[in-house]
Structures are given as structure tokens and as C-alpha cells.
PDB file of C-alpha atoms in Angstrom:
ATOM      1  CA  MET A   1       9.487 -15.743   3.000  1.00  0.00           C
ATOM      2  CA  GLY A   2      10.130 -12.107   2.762  1.00  0.00           C
ATOM      3  CA  VAL A   3       9.146 -12.072  -0.379  1.00  0.00           C
ATOM      4  CA  ALA A   4       5.979 -14.193  -0.068  1.00  0.00           C
ATOM      5  CA  LEU A   5       4.900 -11.960   2.818  1.00  0.00           C
ATOM      6  CA  VAL A   6       5.373  -8.473   0.873  1.00  0.00           C
ATOM      7  CA  THR A   7       3.357 -10.505  -1.911  1.00  0.00           C
ATOM      8  CA  LEU A   8       0.627 -12.238   0.430  1.00  0.00           C
ATOM      9  CA  ALA A   9       0.041  -8.605   1.487  1.00  0.00           C
ATOM     10  CA  ALA A  10      -0.275  -6.716  -2.003  1.00  0.00           C
ATOM     11  CA  VAL A  11      -2.393  -9.603  -2.409  1.00  0.00           C
ATOM     12  CA  LEU A  12      -4.783  -8.586   0.083  1.00  0.00           C
ATOM     13  CA  TRP A  13      -4.688  -4.954  -1.194  1.00  0.00           C
ATOM     14  CA  GLY A  14      -6.047  -6.211  -4.470  1.00  0.00           C
ATOM     15  CA  VAL A  15      -9.033  -8.200  -2.792  1.00  0.00           C
ATOM     16  CA  SER A  16      -9.554  -5.175  -0.923  1.00  0.00           C
ATOM     17  CA  GLY A  17      -9.794  -2.878  -3.638  1.00  0.00           C
ATOM     18  CA  GLY A  18     -11.950  -5.201  -5.691  1.00  0.00           C
ATOM     19  CA  LEU A  19     -13.919  -5.033  -2.558  1.00  0.00           C
ATOM     20  CA  GLY A  20     -14.069  -1.297  -2.164  1.00  0.00           C
ATOM     21  CA  GLY A  21     -14.659  -1.087  -5.655  1.00  0.00           C
ATOM     22  CA  LEU A  22     -17.707  -3.062  -4.892  1.00  0.00           C
ATOM     23  CA  LEU A  23     -18.869  -0.402  -2.219  1.00  0.00           C
ATOM     24  CA  ILE A  24     -18.261   3.046  -4.369  1.00  0.00           C
ATOM     25  CA  GLU A  25     -20.584   1.266  -7.422  1.00  0.00           C
ATOM     26  CA  ALA A  26     -23.097   0.990  -4.127  1.00  0.00           C
ATOM     27  CA  GLY A  27     -22.527   4.506  -3.775  1.00  0.00           C
ATOM     28  CA  TRP A  28     -19.952   4.933  -0.361  1.00  0.00           C
ATOM     29  CA  PRO A  29     -17.876   7.831  -0.844  1.00  0.00           C
ATOM     30  CA  PRO A  30     -13.785   6.830  -0.972  1.00  0.00           C
ATOM     31  CA  LEU A  31     -12.985   8.701   1.749  1.00  0.00           C
ATOM     32  CA  LEU A  32     -15.579   6.811   3.939  1.00  0.00           C
ATOM     33  CA  LEU A  33     -14.182   3.591   2.862  1.00  0.00           C
ATOM     34  CA  SER A  34     -10.704   4.287   3.640  1.00  0.00           C
ATOM     35  CA  PHE A  35     -11.739   5.008   7.294  1.00  0.00           C
ATOM     36  CA  HIS A  36     -13.428   1.955   7.834  1.00  0.00           C
ATOM     37  CA  ARG A  37     -10.403   0.852   6.231  1.00  0.00           C
ATOM     38  CA  ALA A  38      -8.034   2.104   8.681  1.00  0.00           C
ATOM     39  CA  ALA A  39     -10.908   1.673  11.369  1.00  0.00           C
ATOM     40  CA  PHE A  40     -11.515  -1.788  11.524  1.00  0.00           C
ATOM     41  CA  GLY A  41      -7.950  -3.085  10.408  1.00  0.00           C
ATOM     42  CA  LEU A  42      -7.264  -0.963  13.765  1.00  0.00           C
ATOM     43  CA  ALA A  43      -9.922  -3.334  15.546  1.00  0.00           C
ATOM     44  CA  CYS A  44      -8.432  -5.978  14.388  1.00  0.00           C
ATOM     45  CA  ILE A  45      -4.877  -5.370  15.274  1.00  0.00           C
ATOM     46  CA  LEU A  46      -5.807  -4.330  18.760  1.00  0.00           C
ATOM     47  CA  ALA A  47      -7.470  -7.381  18.784  1.00  0.00           C
ATOM     48  CA  TRP A  48      -4.016  -9.305  17.992  1.00  0.00           C
ATOM     49  CA  LEU A  49      -2.447  -7.097  20.807  1.00  0.00           C
ATOM     50  CA  ALA A  50      -5.235  -8.564  23.451  1.00  0.00           C
ATOM     51  CA  LEU A  51      -5.057 -12.141  22.967  1.00  0.00           C
ATOM     52  CA  ALA A  52      -0.897 -12.030  22.204  1.00  0.00           C
ATOM     53  CA  PRO A  53       0.528  -9.698  24.994  1.00  0.00           C
ATOM     54  CA  ALA A  54       3.250 -11.718  25.408  1.00  0.00           C
ATOM     55  CA  MET A  55       4.739 -11.026  21.855  1.00  0.00           C
ATOM     56  CA  ARG A  56       8.155 -10.025  21.523  1.00  0.00           C
ATOM     57  CA  PRO A  57       9.462  -7.875  19.261  1.00  0.00           C
ATOM     58  CA  MET A  58      12.625  -8.685  16.875  1.00  0.00           C
ATOM     59  CA  PRO A  59      16.453  -7.709  18.115  1.00  0.00           C
ATOM     60  CA  PRO A  60      17.273  -4.785  17.688  1.00  0.00           C
ATOM     61  CA  LYS A  61      20.333  -4.283  14.928  1.00  0.00           C
ATOM     62  CA  PRO A  62      23.685  -4.300  16.779  1.00  0.00           C
ATOM     63  CA  GLY A  63      24.868  -0.991  18.471  1.00  0.00           C
ATOM     64  CA  ARG A  64      21.082   0.052  18.302  1.00  0.00           C
ATOM     65  CA  ARG A  65      19.319  -0.180  21.708  1.00  0.00           C
ATOM     66  CA  ARG A  66      15.427  -0.159  21.660  1.00  0.00           C
ATOM     67  CA  SER A  67      13.469   3.259  21.417  1.00  0.00           C
ATOM     68  CA  GLY A  68      10.021   3.644  22.144  1.00  0.00           C
ATOM     69  CA  VAL A  69      10.098   7.507  21.185  1.00  0.00           C
ATOM     70  CA  ALA A  70      11.733   5.752  17.830  1.00  0.00           C
ATOM     71  CA  LEU A  71       9.026   3.207  17.739  1.00  0.00           C
ATOM     72  CA  LEU A  72       6.062   6.034  17.898  1.00  0.00           C
ATOM     73  CA  GLY A  73       7.902   8.566  15.391  1.00  0.00           C
ATOM     74  CA  TRP A  74       8.577   6.025  12.710  1.00  0.00           C
ATOM     75  CA  SER A  75       4.943   4.130  13.142  1.00  0.00           C
ATOM     76  CA  VAL A  76       3.074   7.752  13.074  1.00  0.00           C
ATOM     77  CA  VAL A  77       5.588   8.970   9.816  1.00  0.00           C
ATOM     78  CA  ALA A  78       3.938   5.384   8.621  1.00  0.00           C
ATOM     79  CA  GLY A  79       0.368   6.397   9.481  1.00  0.00           C
ATOM     80  CA  LEU A  80       0.744   9.699   7.845  1.00  0.00           C
ATOM     81  CA  GLY A  81       2.152   7.959   4.812  1.00  0.00           C
ATOM     82  CA  VAL A  82      -0.975   5.881   4.769  1.00  0.00           C
ATOM     83  CA  ALA A  83      -3.347   8.557   4.798  1.00  0.00           C
ATOM     84  CA  GLY A  84      -1.556  11.095   2.716  1.00  0.00           C
ATOM     85  CA  ASN A  85      -1.242   7.795  -0.157  1.00  0.00           C
ATOM     86  CA  PHE A  86      -5.351   6.988   0.380  1.00  0.00           C
ATOM     87  CA  SER A  87      -6.549  10.849   0.180  1.00  0.00           C
ATOM     88  CA  PHE A  88      -3.698  12.195  -2.265  1.00  0.00           C
ATOM     89  CA  TYR A  89      -4.748   9.488  -4.657  1.00  0.00           C
ATOM     90  CA  PHE A  90      -8.574   9.896  -4.644  1.00  0.00           C
ATOM     91  CA  LEU A  91      -7.992  13.069  -5.368  1.00  0.00           C
ATOM     92  CA  SER A  92      -5.701  12.738  -8.051  1.00  0.00           C
ATOM     93  CA  ILE A  93      -8.598  10.192  -9.452  1.00  0.00           C
ATOM     94  CA  GLY A  94     -11.233  13.220  -9.090  1.00  0.00           C
ATOM     95  CA  SER A  95      -8.802  15.460 -11.181  1.00  0.00           C
ATOM     96  CA  ALA A  96      -6.871  13.172 -13.771  1.00  0.00           C
ATOM     97  CA  GLY A  97      -8.441   9.640 -13.793  1.00  0.00           C
ATOM     98  CA  VAL A  98      -8.228   5.965 -12.614  1.00  0.00           C
ATOM     99  CA  ALA A  99      -5.603   5.169 -15.235  1.00  0.00           C
ATOM    100  CA  VAL A 100      -3.232   8.237 -14.244  1.00  0.00           C
ATOM    101  CA  ALA A 101      -3.641   8.630 -10.682  1.00  0.00           C
ATOM    102  CA  ALA A 102      -2.561   4.642 -10.711  1.00  0.00           C
ATOM    103  CA  SER A 103       0.277   5.276 -12.754  1.00  0.00           C
ATOM    104  CA  LEU A 104       1.671   8.164 -10.805  1.00  0.00           C
ATOM    105  CA  MET A 105       0.590   6.397  -7.639  1.00  0.00           C
ATOM    106  CA  TYR A 106       2.774   2.866  -8.682  1.00  0.00           C
ATOM    107  CA  SER A 107       5.545   5.322  -9.218  1.00  0.00           C
ATOM    108  CA  ALA A 108       6.711   4.965  -5.767  1.00  0.00           C
ATOM    109  CA  PRO A 109       9.370   1.835  -6.614  1.00  0.00           C
ATOM    110  CA  VAL A 110      11.177   4.825  -8.261  1.00  0.00           C
ATOM    111  CA  PHE A 111      11.152   6.975  -5.417  1.00  0.00           C
ATOM    112  CA  VAL A 112      11.837   3.999  -2.653  1.00  0.00           C
ATOM    113  CA  PHE A 113      14.813   3.107  -5.508  1.00  0.00           C
ATOM    114  CA  LEU A 114      16.103   6.624  -5.084  1.00  0.00           C
ATOM    115  CA  VAL A 115      16.011   6.989  -1.511  1.00  0.00           C
ATOM    116  CA  SER A 116      17.651   3.864  -0.740  1.00  0.00           C
ATOM    117  CA  PHE A 117      20.445   4.229  -2.998  1.00  0.00           C
ATOM    118  CA  VAL A 118      21.241   7.762  -1.423  1.00  0.00           C
ATOM    119  CA  LEU A 119      20.804   7.039   1.841  1.00  0.00           C
ATOM    120  CA  ARG A 120      22.624   3.529   1.645  1.00  0.00           C
ATOM    121  CA  LEU A 121      19.720   1.325   2.632  1.00  0.00           C
ATOM    122  CA  GLU A 122      20.442  -1.317   0.298  1.00  0.00           C
ATOM    123  CA  ARG A 123      22.814  -1.690  -2.828  1.00  0.00           C
ATOM    124  CA  ALA A 124      21.299  -0.174  -6.467  1.00  0.00           C
ATOM    125  CA  THR A 125      21.936  -3.132  -8.819  1.00  0.00           C
ATOM    126  CA  PRO A 126      21.198  -3.428 -12.202  1.00  0.00           C
ATOM    127  CA  LEU A 127      18.819  -6.189 -11.325  1.00  0.00           C
ATOM    128  CA  LYS A 128      16.719  -3.676  -8.948  1.00  0.00           C
ATOM    129  CA  ALA A 129      16.527  -1.195 -11.792  1.00  0.00           C
ATOM    130  CA  ALA A 130      15.498  -3.548 -14.114  1.00  0.00           C
ATOM    131  CA  ALA A 131      12.814  -4.986 -12.272  1.00  0.00           C
ATOM    132  CA  VAL A 132      11.408  -0.582 -11.371  1.00  0.00           C
ATOM    133  CA  LEU A 133      11.591   0.022 -14.823  1.00  0.00           C
ATOM    134  CA  GLY A 134       9.865  -3.217 -15.846  1.00  0.00           C
ATOM    135  CA  VAL A 135       6.782  -2.383 -13.028  1.00  0.00           C
ATOM    136  CA  VAL A 136       6.541   0.921 -14.261  1.00  0.00           C
ATOM    137  CA  VAL A 137       6.329   0.189 -17.703  1.00  0.00           C
ATOM    138  CA  GLY A 138       4.070  -2.947 -16.642  1.00  0.00           C
ATOM    139  CA  ILE A 139       1.631  -0.427 -14.994  1.00  0.00           C
ATOM    140  CA  VAL A 140       1.602   2.280 -17.708  1.00  0.00           C
ATOM    141  CA  LEU A 141       0.149  -0.675 -19.844  1.00  0.00           C
ATOM    142  CA  LEU A 142      -2.013  -1.773 -17.561  1.00  0.00           C
ATOM    143  CA  THR A 143      -3.834   1.307 -16.679  1.00  0.00           C
ATOM    144  CA  GLU A 144      -3.283   2.415 -20.415  1.00  0.00           C
ATOM    145  CA  SER A 145      -2.513   6.032 -18.977  1.00  0.00           C
ATOM    146  CA  HIS A 146      -0.196   5.856 -22.321  1.00  0.00           C
ATOM    147  CA  ARG A 147      -3.748   6.937 -24.132  1.00  0.00           C
ATOM    148  CA  VAL A 148      -4.768   9.963 -22.031  1.00  0.00           C
ATOM    149  CA  GLY A 149      -3.839  13.243 -23.697  1.00  0.00           C
ATOM    150  CA  LEU A 150      -1.412  15.384 -21.815  1.00  0.00           C
ATOM    151  CA  SER A 151      -4.669  18.396 -22.262  1.00  0.00           C
ATOM    152  CA  ALA A 152      -6.756  15.711 -20.071  1.00  0.00           C
ATOM    153  CA  VAL A 153      -4.009  15.964 -16.855  1.00  0.00           C
ATOM    154  CA  THR A 154      -4.115  18.842 -14.542  1.00  0.00           C
ATOM    155  CA  PRO A 155      -1.616  20.217 -12.717  1.00  0.00           C
ATOM    156  CA  PHE A 156      -3.790  19.830  -9.511  1.00  0.00           C
ATOM    157  CA  GLY A 157      -4.157  16.006 -10.623  1.00  0.00           C
ATOM    158  CA  LEU A 158      -0.634  15.270 -11.987  1.00  0.00           C
ATOM    159  CA  ALA A 159       1.099  16.864  -8.517  1.00  0.00           C
ATOM    160  CA  THR A 160      -1.944  14.986  -6.020  1.00  0.00           C
ATOM    161  CA  GLY A 161      -0.491  11.477  -8.258  1.00  0.00           C
ATOM    162  CA  LEU A 162       2.949  12.232  -7.572  1.00  0.00           C
ATOM    163  CA  LEU A 163       2.211  12.644  -3.773  1.00  0.00           C
ATOM    164  CA  ALA A 164       0.118   9.834  -3.384  1.00  0.00           C
ATOM    165  CA  GLY A 165       3.224   7.801  -4.649  1.00  0.00           C
ATOM    166  CA  LEU A 166       5.607   9.498  -2.395  1.00  0.00           C
ATOM    167  CA  SER A 167       3.242   8.644   0.399  1.00  0.00           C
ATOM    168  CA  TYR A 168       3.251   5.216  -0.800  1.00  0.00           C
ATOM    169  CA  ALA A 169       7.232   4.992  -0.489  1.00  0.00           C
ATOM    170  CA  LEU A 170       7.221   6.926   2.888  1.00  0.00           C
ATOM    171  CA  PHE A 171       5.402   4.599   4.615  1.00  0.00           C
ATOM    172  CA  ILE A 172       7.387   1.824   2.960  1.00  0.00           C
ATOM    173  CA  LEU A 173      10.308   3.018   3.995  1.00  0.00           C
ATOM    174  CA  ALA A 174       8.701   4.495   7.417  1.00  0.00           C
ATOM    175  CA  PHE A 175       7.786   0.716   8.123  1.00  0.00           C
ATOM    176  CA  LYS A 176      10.963  -0.725   7.663  1.00  0.00           C
ATOM    177  CA  ALA A 177      12.562   2.080   9.986  1.00  0.00           C
ATOM    178  CA  ALA A 178       9.750   1.167  12.329  1.00  0.00           C
ATOM    179  CA  ALA A 179      10.158  -2.720  12.318  1.00  0.00           C
ATOM    180  CA  ALA A 180      14.026  -2.649  13.779  1.00  0.00           C
ATOM    181  CA  TYR A 181      12.143  -0.704  16.792  1.00  0.00           C
ATOM    182  CA  GLY A 182       8.908  -2.720  17.955  1.00  0.00           C
ATOM    183  CA  ALA A 183       6.610  -6.163  16.735  1.00  0.00           C
ATOM    184  CA  ALA A 184       4.314  -5.560  14.465  1.00  0.00           C
ATOM    185  CA  PRO A 185       1.358  -5.059  15.869  1.00  0.00           C
ATOM    186  CA  ARG A 186       2.215  -2.226  17.802  1.00  0.00           C
ATOM    187  CA  ILE A 187       3.622  -0.963  14.967  1.00  0.00           C
ATOM    188  CA  LEU A 188       0.274  -0.803  13.195  1.00  0.00           C
ATOM    189  CA  ALA A 189      -1.344   0.144  16.333  1.00  0.00           C
ATOM    190  CA  ILE A 190       0.146   3.604  16.149  1.00  0.00           C
ATOM    191  CA  ALA A 191       0.227   3.865  12.520  1.00  0.00           C
ATOM    192  CA  LEU A 192      -3.516   3.289  11.806  1.00  0.00           C
ATOM    193  CA  ALA A 193      -4.469   5.648  14.810  1.00  0.00           C
ATOM    194  CA  ALA A 194      -2.792   8.208  12.816  1.00  0.00           C
ATOM    195  CA  VAL A 195      -4.067   7.341   9.597  1.00  0.00           C
ATOM    196  CA  LEU A 196      -8.029   7.982  11.695  1.00  0.00           C
ATOM    197  CA  VAL A 197      -6.897  11.179  13.186  1.00  0.00           C
ATOM    198  CA  VAL A 198      -5.675  12.930   9.928  1.00  0.00           C
ATOM    199  CA  LEU A 199      -8.884  11.101   7.850  1.00  0.00           C
ATOM    200  CA  LEU A 200     -11.450  12.168  10.804  1.00  0.00           C
ATOM    201  CA  PRO A 201     -11.616  15.613   9.835  1.00  0.00           C
ATOM    202  CA  LEU A 202     -12.484  14.837   5.681  1.00  0.00           C
ATOM    203  CA  VAL A 203     -14.766  12.066   5.767  1.00  0.00           C
ATOM    204  CA  ASP A 204     -18.675  13.120   5.953  1.00  0.00           C
ATOM    205  CA  HIS A 205     -19.616  12.534   9.843  1.00  0.00           C
ATOM    206  CA  ALA A 206     -23.225  12.005   9.422  1.00  0.00           C
ATOM    207  CA  ARG A 207     -22.489   9.496   6.177  1.00  0.00           C
ATOM    208  CA  LEU A 208     -20.046   7.838   8.784  1.00  0.00           C
ATOM    209  CA  ALA A 209     -22.962   7.664  11.382  1.00  0.00           C
ATOM    210  CA  ALA A 210     -25.185   6.019   9.121  1.00  0.00           C
ATOM    211  CA  SER A 211     -22.511   3.659   7.947  1.00  0.00           C
ATOM    212  CA  LEU A 212     -22.592   2.088  11.023  1.00  0.00           C
ATOM    213  CA  GLY A 213     -26.231   0.838  11.127  1.00  0.00           C
ATOM    214  CA  ALA A 214     -26.163  -0.201   7.215  1.00  0.00           C
ATOM    215  CA  SER A 215     -26.716  -3.488   5.830  1.00  0.00           C
ATOM    216  CA  ALA A 216     -22.951  -2.702   4.122  1.00  0.00           C
ATOM    217  CA  LEU A 217     -21.571  -2.731   7.856  1.00  0.00           C
ATOM    218  CA  PRO A 218     -20.242  -6.516   7.348  1.00  0.00           C
ATOM    219  CA  TRP A 219     -18.163  -5.542   4.029  1.00  0.00           C
ATOM    220  CA  PHE A 220     -16.439  -2.462   6.088  1.00  0.00           C
ATOM    221  CA  VAL A 221     -15.147  -4.996   8.870  1.00  0.00           C
ATOM    222  CA  ALA A 222     -13.775  -7.335   5.895  1.00  0.00           C
ATOM    223  CA  LEU A 223     -12.246  -4.163   4.321  1.00  0.00           C
ATOM    224  CA  GLY A 224     -10.587  -2.970   7.593  1.00  0.00           C
ATOM    225  CA  VAL A 225      -9.368  -6.543   8.506  1.00  0.00           C
ATOM    226  CA  VAL A 226      -8.240  -7.720   4.766  1.00  0.00           C
ATOM    227  CA  GLY A 227      -7.043  -4.220   3.748  1.00  0.00           C
ATOM    228  CA  ALA A 228      -4.991  -3.204   6.835  1.00  0.00           C
ATOM    229  CA  GLY A 229      -5.313  -5.438   9.635  1.00  0.00           C
ATOM    230  CA  LEU A 230      -3.771  -9.093   7.602  1.00  0.00           C
ATOM    231  CA  SER A 231      -2.059  -7.052   4.736  1.00  0.00           C
ATOM    232  CA  PHE A 232      -0.116  -4.743   6.936  1.00  0.00           C
ATOM    233  CA  ALA A 233       1.020  -7.243   9.578  1.00  0.00           C
ATOM    234  CA  ALA A 234       1.738  -9.595   6.296  1.00  0.00           C
ATOM    235  CA  TYR A 235       3.580  -6.538   4.808  1.00  0.00           C
ATOM    236  CA  ILE A 236       5.669  -5.699   8.271  1.00  0.00           C
ATOM    237  CA  ALA A 237       6.674  -9.216   8.673  1.00  0.00           C
ATOM    238  CA  GLY A 238       7.679  -9.592   5.076  1.00  0.00           C
ATOM    239  CA  LEU A 239       9.753  -6.121   5.410  1.00  0.00           C
ATOM    240  CA  ARG A 240      12.097  -7.811   8.415  1.00  0.00           C
ATOM    241  CA  ARG A 241      13.524  -9.692   5.362  1.00  0.00           C
ATOM    242  CA  THR A 242      13.042  -7.616   2.131  1.00  0.00           C
ATOM    243  CA  PRO A 243      14.907  -4.849   0.806  1.00  0.00           C
ATOM    244  CA  PRO A 244      12.592  -1.377   0.163  1.00  0.00           C
ATOM    245  CA  THR A 245      13.039  -1.506  -3.530  1.00  0.00           C
ATOM    246  CA  VAL A 246      12.364  -5.177  -3.660  1.00  0.00           C
ATOM    247  CA  ALA A 247       9.149  -4.551  -1.504  1.00  0.00           C
ATOM    248  CA  ALA A 248       7.589  -1.546  -3.800  1.00  0.00           C
ATOM    249  CA  VAL A 249       7.991  -3.722  -6.714  1.00  0.00           C
ATOM    250  CA  LEU A 250       6.315  -6.270  -5.177  1.00  0.00           C
ATOM    251  CA  GLY A 251       3.390  -4.487  -4.429  1.00  0.00           C
ATOM    252  CA  VAL A 252       2.897  -4.212  -7.599  1.00  0.00           C
ATOM    253  CA  VAL A 253       1.048  -7.059  -7.174  1.00  0.00           C
ATOM    254  CA  GLU A 254      -2.018  -5.157  -6.104  1.00  0.00           C
ATOM    255  CA  PRO A 255      -3.495  -3.278  -8.863  1.00  0.00           C
ATOM    256  CA  VAL A 256      -2.556  -6.839 -10.754  1.00  0.00           C
ATOM    257  CA  THR A 257      -4.937  -8.677  -8.070  1.00  0.00           C
ATOM    258  CA  ALA A 258      -7.583  -6.002  -8.423  1.00  0.00           C
ATOM    259  CA  ALA A 259      -7.652  -5.494 -11.810  1.00  0.00           C
ATOM    260  CA  LEU A 260      -8.404  -9.580 -12.235  1.00  0.00           C
ATOM    261  CA  LEU A 261     -11.026  -9.416  -9.513  1.00  0.00           C
ATOM    262  CA  GLY A 262     -12.091  -6.355 -11.767  1.00  0.00           C
ATOM    263  CA  THR A 263     -13.023  -9.045 -14.767  1.00  0.00           C
ATOM    264  CA  LEU A 264     -14.146 -11.763 -12.160  1.00  0.00           C
ATOM    265  CA  LEU A 265     -16.836  -9.696 -10.259  1.00  0.00           C
ATOM    266  CA  LEU A 266     -17.600  -6.390 -12.114  1.00  0.00           C
ATOM    267  CA  ASP A 267     -18.071  -7.433 -15.862  1.00  0.00           C
ATOM    268  CA  GLU A 268     -14.818  -5.860 -16.549  1.00  0.00           C
ATOM    269  CA  THR A 269     -12.544  -6.358 -19.760  1.00  0.00           C
ATOM    270  CA  LEU A 270      -8.846  -6.057 -20.067  1.00  0.00           C
ATOM    271  CA  SER A 271      -7.557  -4.879 -23.201  1.00  0.00           C
ATOM    272  CA  ARG A 272      -4.323  -6.761 -25.253  1.00  0.00           C
ATOM    273  CA  VAL A 273      -2.009  -4.124 -23.980  1.00  0.00           C
ATOM    274  CA  GLN A 274      -3.310  -3.985 -20.423  1.00  0.00           C
ATOM    275  CA  ILE A 275      -2.887  -8.115 -20.448  1.00  0.00           C
ATOM    276  CA  GLY A 276       0.768  -7.392 -21.879  1.00  0.00           C
ATOM    277  CA  GLY A 277       1.607  -5.316 -19.067  1.00  0.00           C
ATOM    278  CA  MET A 278       0.280  -7.413 -16.770  1.00  0.00           C
ATOM    279  CA  VAL A 279       2.330 -10.399 -17.938  1.00  0.00           C
ATOM    280  CA  ILE A 280       5.713  -7.897 -17.712  1.00  0.00           C
ATOM    281  CA  ILE A 281       4.382  -6.923 -14.449  1.00  0.00           C
ATOM    282  CA  LEU A 282       4.206 -10.606 -12.901  1.00  0.00           C
ATOM    283  CA  THR A 283       7.348 -11.597 -15.233  1.00  0.00           C
ATOM    284  CA  THR A 284       9.285  -8.873 -13.628  1.00  0.00           C
ATOM    285  CA  ILE A 285       7.909  -9.252 -10.193  1.00  0.00           C
ATOM    286  CA  ALA A 286       8.679 -13.732 -10.983  1.00  0.00           C
ATOM    287  CA  MET A 287      12.421 -13.171 -12.005  1.00  0.00           C
ATOM    288  CA  LEU A 288      13.365 -10.675  -8.644  1.00  0.00           C
ATOM    289  CA  ALA A 289      11.313 -13.332  -6.708  1.00  0.00           C
ATOM    290  CA  THR A 290      13.656 -15.743  -8.227  1.00  0.00           C
ATOM    291  CA  ARG A 291      17.005 -14.089  -8.068  1.00  0.00           C
ATOM    292  CA  ARG A 292      16.373 -13.652  -4.776  1.00  0.00           C
ATOM    293  CA  SER A 293      15.781 -16.925  -3.199  1.00  0.00           C
ATOM    294  CA  ALA A 294      18.218 -18.557  -5.068  1.00  0.00           C
TER     295      ALA A 294
END
């Protein structure tokens, strides 16, 4: 169930990525879309809290007492990770291009694997190491970042891409920690509120006000509900039953979903190398999921 929920979250992120691509093509700035994604995602979570006020959190781990301070702290850290991921990823795209930025961001499984091993959050098995290596190779092929010359990559683009990956790893680990202290809607409400606080000074306020009366408003709502509300809810529920490294590897389903939607909605084409990268990613994930469910 944990593997299924994390994979579902990644698929929903991929769907939101395809929707975001359509909105960017229509002329909407990426950071504005990130703000709407967090804002309408938060509205979805607040509605969830209002409709299920009696929702009870998971029992705490043995020897660990429930702590409101810990819940607040880890949820805010998760929100900062999400905001950093959104912001650094777009900055890296502007300096290094989509291929390099995506490859660097999806280096997150490497960071999660190393941190989890050092902090003894999970055992470092050969299967996990092979899965991390497999998805990294698959991402490089899917994005075709290996064809980008080093001269085209600026130090700023490289740094922001790696920071996007670190931010991705941060929100995985922080959500995992927060899940031990409270229910998913409370964690998400705090995290998404933190995202809004970080992104609000960065967006064009005049464009933000205009977007609320635009014909694209229903699509902004869909972006938030699918890309932040439902997806993060499924992700946290899955993280309760899934080690961080496995969750990070499963998250790479997102660019696969986005690539497939790009071929269907944006008339994009995939080369044989990209298809090969997609096969490597899906095969690695299937192997990992099968071994965990065995």
C-alpha cells in the first residue's frame, strides 16, 4: 500500500507538470503557477480538515510522545523544502536548461540514500543502491542531459539544480519525520502555508491579482488540487509505510508521467534514447516494488 500511494502521488505530480506545461505555454510565469499550486492545494487541505475534524493521527512510535512543537517544526521544514524545490528548479532551468535542471533535481534519491544511511534511518541494501543508480541513469537518458555540453552549464545553473535536488530530499525526510507526530492534513496545512510565505515575495503581485479573474482560474484550481492537495496527501500516507530511499526512487515516476503527457497533449516526441531511459526507470521501480511486496 505504501508503494502504491507514493507511486500515485508521483503520477499526480506528473499530471500537474503536464498541466503546468500547458499553462506556461499560455504565457503564465512558472513561479506564479507554483504559488497557485500551493494556495489551492492548501484550500483543498483546509476543506479536508473542516470535513474530517475528528481525524486521528497515527499512533506514535514506541518511546516517542506526541509533540505539537515537533509536528509544527518538521512540517515547516517540509514546506521550506517544497518551496526551495519549486524555486531552485525554475532558476536552474533559466540558467542550465530543462534537461540539466531535471537531471540535477532528480539526483534527490542519491541524497536521500546517503542521509538515510548516515542517520541510520534505514539499511543501505544492494537493491536500494542499484535502484538509485538505475533511476539516475534513466533520468539522464530521459532528459538527454548527456548531450548538453559542459560549456553550456553555468556554475549558477549547476548550483541551483543541485539545491533543487537537496530541497526535494529535504521535504521527503521532513515529511517522513512529521508523519510520526500528526495526521496528514495538519502536516500539509502547515507545510503549504510555509510555501506560500516563501513564494509570496517572489511572484509578480500585479500578475497574481490579474490571474484570479482570468479564464484559466479553473486550471489553477486543478493544478493545486491535483499537484499539491491530493498528491501530497497520498505521498504522506505512503511515507508512513515506505523507507525514504524507496519513496525517493518511486518519485521518479513523475517525469515519466510528464513526458508521456507531453507526447499526448503538447505534440512532443520521444527519441529512442529517451524511451530507453523511461524503460530503465520503470523497470527499476517495478523491481523495487515487487521485491518490497514479496
